[in-house]
Coordinates of C-alpha atoms in Angstrom, one line a residue:
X1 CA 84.0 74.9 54.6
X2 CA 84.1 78.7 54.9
X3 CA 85.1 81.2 52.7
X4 CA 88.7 82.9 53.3
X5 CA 86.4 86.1 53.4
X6 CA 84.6 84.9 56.4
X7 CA 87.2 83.6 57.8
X8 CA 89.3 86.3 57.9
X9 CA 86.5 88.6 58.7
X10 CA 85.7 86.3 62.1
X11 CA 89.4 86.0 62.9
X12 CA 89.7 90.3 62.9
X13 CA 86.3 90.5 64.8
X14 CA 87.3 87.6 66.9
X15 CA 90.3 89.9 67.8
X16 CA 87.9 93.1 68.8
X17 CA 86.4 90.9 71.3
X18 CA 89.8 90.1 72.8
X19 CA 90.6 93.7 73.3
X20 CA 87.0 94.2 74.7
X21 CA 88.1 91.3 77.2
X22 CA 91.1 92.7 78.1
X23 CA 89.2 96.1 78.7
X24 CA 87.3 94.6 81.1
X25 CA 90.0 92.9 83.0
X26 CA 91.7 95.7 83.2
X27 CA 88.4 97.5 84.7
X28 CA 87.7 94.4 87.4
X29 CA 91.8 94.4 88.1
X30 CA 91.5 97.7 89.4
X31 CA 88.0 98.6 90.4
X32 CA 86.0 95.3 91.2
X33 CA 88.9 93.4 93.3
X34 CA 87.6 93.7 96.7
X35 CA 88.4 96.4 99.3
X36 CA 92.3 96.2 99.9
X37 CA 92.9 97.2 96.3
X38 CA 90.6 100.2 96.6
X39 CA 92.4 101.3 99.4
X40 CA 95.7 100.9 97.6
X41 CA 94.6 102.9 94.6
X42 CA 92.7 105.7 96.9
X43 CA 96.3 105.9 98.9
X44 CA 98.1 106.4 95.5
X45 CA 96.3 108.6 93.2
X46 CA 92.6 108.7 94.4
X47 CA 91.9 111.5 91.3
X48 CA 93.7 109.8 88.5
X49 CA 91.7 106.2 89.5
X50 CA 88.5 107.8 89.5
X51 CA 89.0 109.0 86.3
X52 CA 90.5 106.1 85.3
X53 CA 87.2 104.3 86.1
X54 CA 85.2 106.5 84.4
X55 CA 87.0 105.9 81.2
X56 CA 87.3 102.6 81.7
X57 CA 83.8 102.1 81.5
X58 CA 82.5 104.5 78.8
X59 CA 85.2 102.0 76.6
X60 CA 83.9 99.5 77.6
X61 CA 80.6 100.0 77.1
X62 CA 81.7 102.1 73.2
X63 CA 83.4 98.7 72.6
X64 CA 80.4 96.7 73.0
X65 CA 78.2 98.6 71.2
X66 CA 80.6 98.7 68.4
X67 CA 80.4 94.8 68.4
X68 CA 76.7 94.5 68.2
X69 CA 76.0 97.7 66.0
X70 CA 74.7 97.4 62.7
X71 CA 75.8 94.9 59.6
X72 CA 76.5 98.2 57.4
X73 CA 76.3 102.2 57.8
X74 CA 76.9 104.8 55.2
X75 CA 77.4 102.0 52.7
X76 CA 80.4 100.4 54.1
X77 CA 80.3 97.0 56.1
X78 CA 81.2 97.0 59.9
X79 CA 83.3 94.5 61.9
X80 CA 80.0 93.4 63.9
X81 CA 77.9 90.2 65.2
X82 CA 75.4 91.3 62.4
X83 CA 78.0 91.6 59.8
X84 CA 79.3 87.9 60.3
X85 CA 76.0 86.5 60.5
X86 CA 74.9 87.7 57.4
X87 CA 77.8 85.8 55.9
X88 CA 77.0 83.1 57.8
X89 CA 73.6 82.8 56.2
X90 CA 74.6 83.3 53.2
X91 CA 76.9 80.2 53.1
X92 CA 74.9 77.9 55.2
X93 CA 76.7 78.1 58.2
X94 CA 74.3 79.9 61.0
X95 CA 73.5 77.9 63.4
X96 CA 70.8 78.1 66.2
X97 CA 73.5 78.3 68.3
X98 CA 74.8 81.0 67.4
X99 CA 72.1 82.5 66.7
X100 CA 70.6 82.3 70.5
X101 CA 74.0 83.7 71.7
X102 CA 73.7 86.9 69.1
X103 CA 70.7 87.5 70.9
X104 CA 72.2 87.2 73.7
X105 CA 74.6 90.5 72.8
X106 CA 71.6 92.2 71.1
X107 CA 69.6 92.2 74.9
X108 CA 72.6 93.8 76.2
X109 CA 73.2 96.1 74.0
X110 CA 69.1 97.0 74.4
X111 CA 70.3 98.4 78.0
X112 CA 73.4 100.4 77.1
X113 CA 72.7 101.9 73.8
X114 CA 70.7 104.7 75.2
X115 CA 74.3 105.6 76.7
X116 CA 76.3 105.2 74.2
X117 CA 74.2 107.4 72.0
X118 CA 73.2 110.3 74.3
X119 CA 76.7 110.4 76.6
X120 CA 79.5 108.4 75.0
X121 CA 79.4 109.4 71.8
X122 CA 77.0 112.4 71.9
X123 CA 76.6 115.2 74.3
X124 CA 72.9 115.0 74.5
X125 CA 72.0 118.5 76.3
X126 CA 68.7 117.3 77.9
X127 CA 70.1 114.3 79.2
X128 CA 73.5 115.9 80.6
X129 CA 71.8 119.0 82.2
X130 CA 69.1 117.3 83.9
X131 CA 71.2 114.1 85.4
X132 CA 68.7 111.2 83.8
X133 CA 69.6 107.9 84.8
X134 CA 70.3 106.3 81.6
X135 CA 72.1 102.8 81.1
X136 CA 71.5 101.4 84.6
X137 CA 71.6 97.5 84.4
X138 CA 73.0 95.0 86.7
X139 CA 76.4 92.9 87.1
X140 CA 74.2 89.8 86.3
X141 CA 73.4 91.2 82.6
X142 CA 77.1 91.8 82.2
X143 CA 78.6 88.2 83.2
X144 CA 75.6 87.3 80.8
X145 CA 76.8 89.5 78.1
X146 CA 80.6 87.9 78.4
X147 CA 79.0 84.4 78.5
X148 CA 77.1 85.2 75.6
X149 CA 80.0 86.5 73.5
X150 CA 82.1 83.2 74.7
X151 CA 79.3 81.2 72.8
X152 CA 79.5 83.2 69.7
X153 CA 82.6 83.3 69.1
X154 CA 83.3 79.4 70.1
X155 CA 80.2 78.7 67.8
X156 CA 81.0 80.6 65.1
X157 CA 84.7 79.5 65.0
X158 CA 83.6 75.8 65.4
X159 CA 81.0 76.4 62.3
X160 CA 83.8 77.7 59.6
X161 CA 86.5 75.5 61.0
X162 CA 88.7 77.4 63.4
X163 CA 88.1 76.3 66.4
X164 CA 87.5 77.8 69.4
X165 CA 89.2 80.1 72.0
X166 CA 89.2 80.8 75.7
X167 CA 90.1 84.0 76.0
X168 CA 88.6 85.2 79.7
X169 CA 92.1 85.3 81.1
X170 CA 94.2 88.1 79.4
X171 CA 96.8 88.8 82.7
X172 CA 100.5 88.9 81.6
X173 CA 103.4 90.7 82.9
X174 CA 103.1 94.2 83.5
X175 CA 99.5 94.2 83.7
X176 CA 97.0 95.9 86.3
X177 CA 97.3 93.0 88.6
X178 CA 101.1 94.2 88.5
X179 CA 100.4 97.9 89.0
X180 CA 98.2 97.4 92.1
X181 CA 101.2 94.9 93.4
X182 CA 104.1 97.3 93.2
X183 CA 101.9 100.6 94.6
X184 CA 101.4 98.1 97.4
X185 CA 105.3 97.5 98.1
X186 CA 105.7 101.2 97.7
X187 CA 103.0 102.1 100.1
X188 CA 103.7 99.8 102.6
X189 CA 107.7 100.5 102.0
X190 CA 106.8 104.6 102.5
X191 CA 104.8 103.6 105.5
X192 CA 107.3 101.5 107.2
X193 CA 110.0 104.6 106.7
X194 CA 107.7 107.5 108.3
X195 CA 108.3 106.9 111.6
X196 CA 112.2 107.1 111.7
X197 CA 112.2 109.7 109.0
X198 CA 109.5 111.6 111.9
X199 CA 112.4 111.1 114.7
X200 CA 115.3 111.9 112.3
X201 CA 113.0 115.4 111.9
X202 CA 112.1 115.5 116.1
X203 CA 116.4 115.2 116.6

């Protein structure tokens, strides 16, 4: 049985990966659902949505890293994969399990770190000036990543007795599915108006 420590540490981290996940489906709602929906978001606000995506992603990618960062820094414990598995170990509780799916998260952070340390949360001069390509990696290590974190966190919460918890689908009312639905209506609603409003103008 697990200490209320770890317990409530995993149940706050546990919570950091939700908001990661509802990041990213935020991020896929808007800017990895097919053609129609980039059309609909370059009719409405083609600046804002690029900007949008940009941020999007350097969150995302901050958020991660933040995940898989070190146990401590500057003396104080963070909320991390580290973190829990040292308190894990130290109660008998680390599996291999979840140990193969924190190594999972440590690979992908291997690919992104470089830009979370030079561009996200540094302005490194060499790097910015010249344009290097730093963090590429493909949509296959990023499903992997998610699969990964499923894993842990359904291991680890299985290990000190919480159980686990699906928590891919984050959609509720008012969400970006919703946004992208109602800038449809009103597209397609200005659209349908133009051409009497254009012989209202012509009389």
């Amino acid at each position: 049985m697990a200490t209320a420590n770890l317990e409530k540490t995993f149940l706050a981290f546990r919570e950091q990966c939700i908001w990661l996940q509802t990041c990213y489906n935020t991020y896929v709602a808007l800017f990895e659902s097919g053609e129609k929906t980039g059309q609909i978001l370059l009719s409405a606000a083609p600046l804002f949505f690029h900007d949008l995506n940009l941020i999007l992603v350097e969150y995302c990618l901050l958020q991660v890293c933040r995940l898989t960062d070190p146990p401590q820094s500057c003396g104080k414990d963070n909320l991390t994969v580290k973190h829990i598995n040292l308190l894990l170990q130290a109660e008998g509780l680390l599996t291999s399990e979840i140990s193969t799916a924190a190594d999972g998260l440590a690979q992908y952070r291997s690919l992104i770190k470089d830009s979370r340390n030079l561009i996200i949360s540094h302005a490194d001069k060499h790097t910015l000036l010249d344009d290097l390509p730093i963090g590429k990696h493909r949509e296959a290590d990023v499903s992997a990543f998610f699969e990964n974190l499923y894993l842990y966190v359904d291991a680890v919460g299985t290990a000190i007795g919480v159980g686990p918890l699906d928590f891919r689908a984050t959609s509720g009312a008012g969400d970006a599915i919703d946004l992208v639905r109602r800038l449809h209506t009103g597209l397609t609603s200005r659209s349908s108006r133009q051409p009497s409003a254009q012989l209202q103008e012509r009389g």
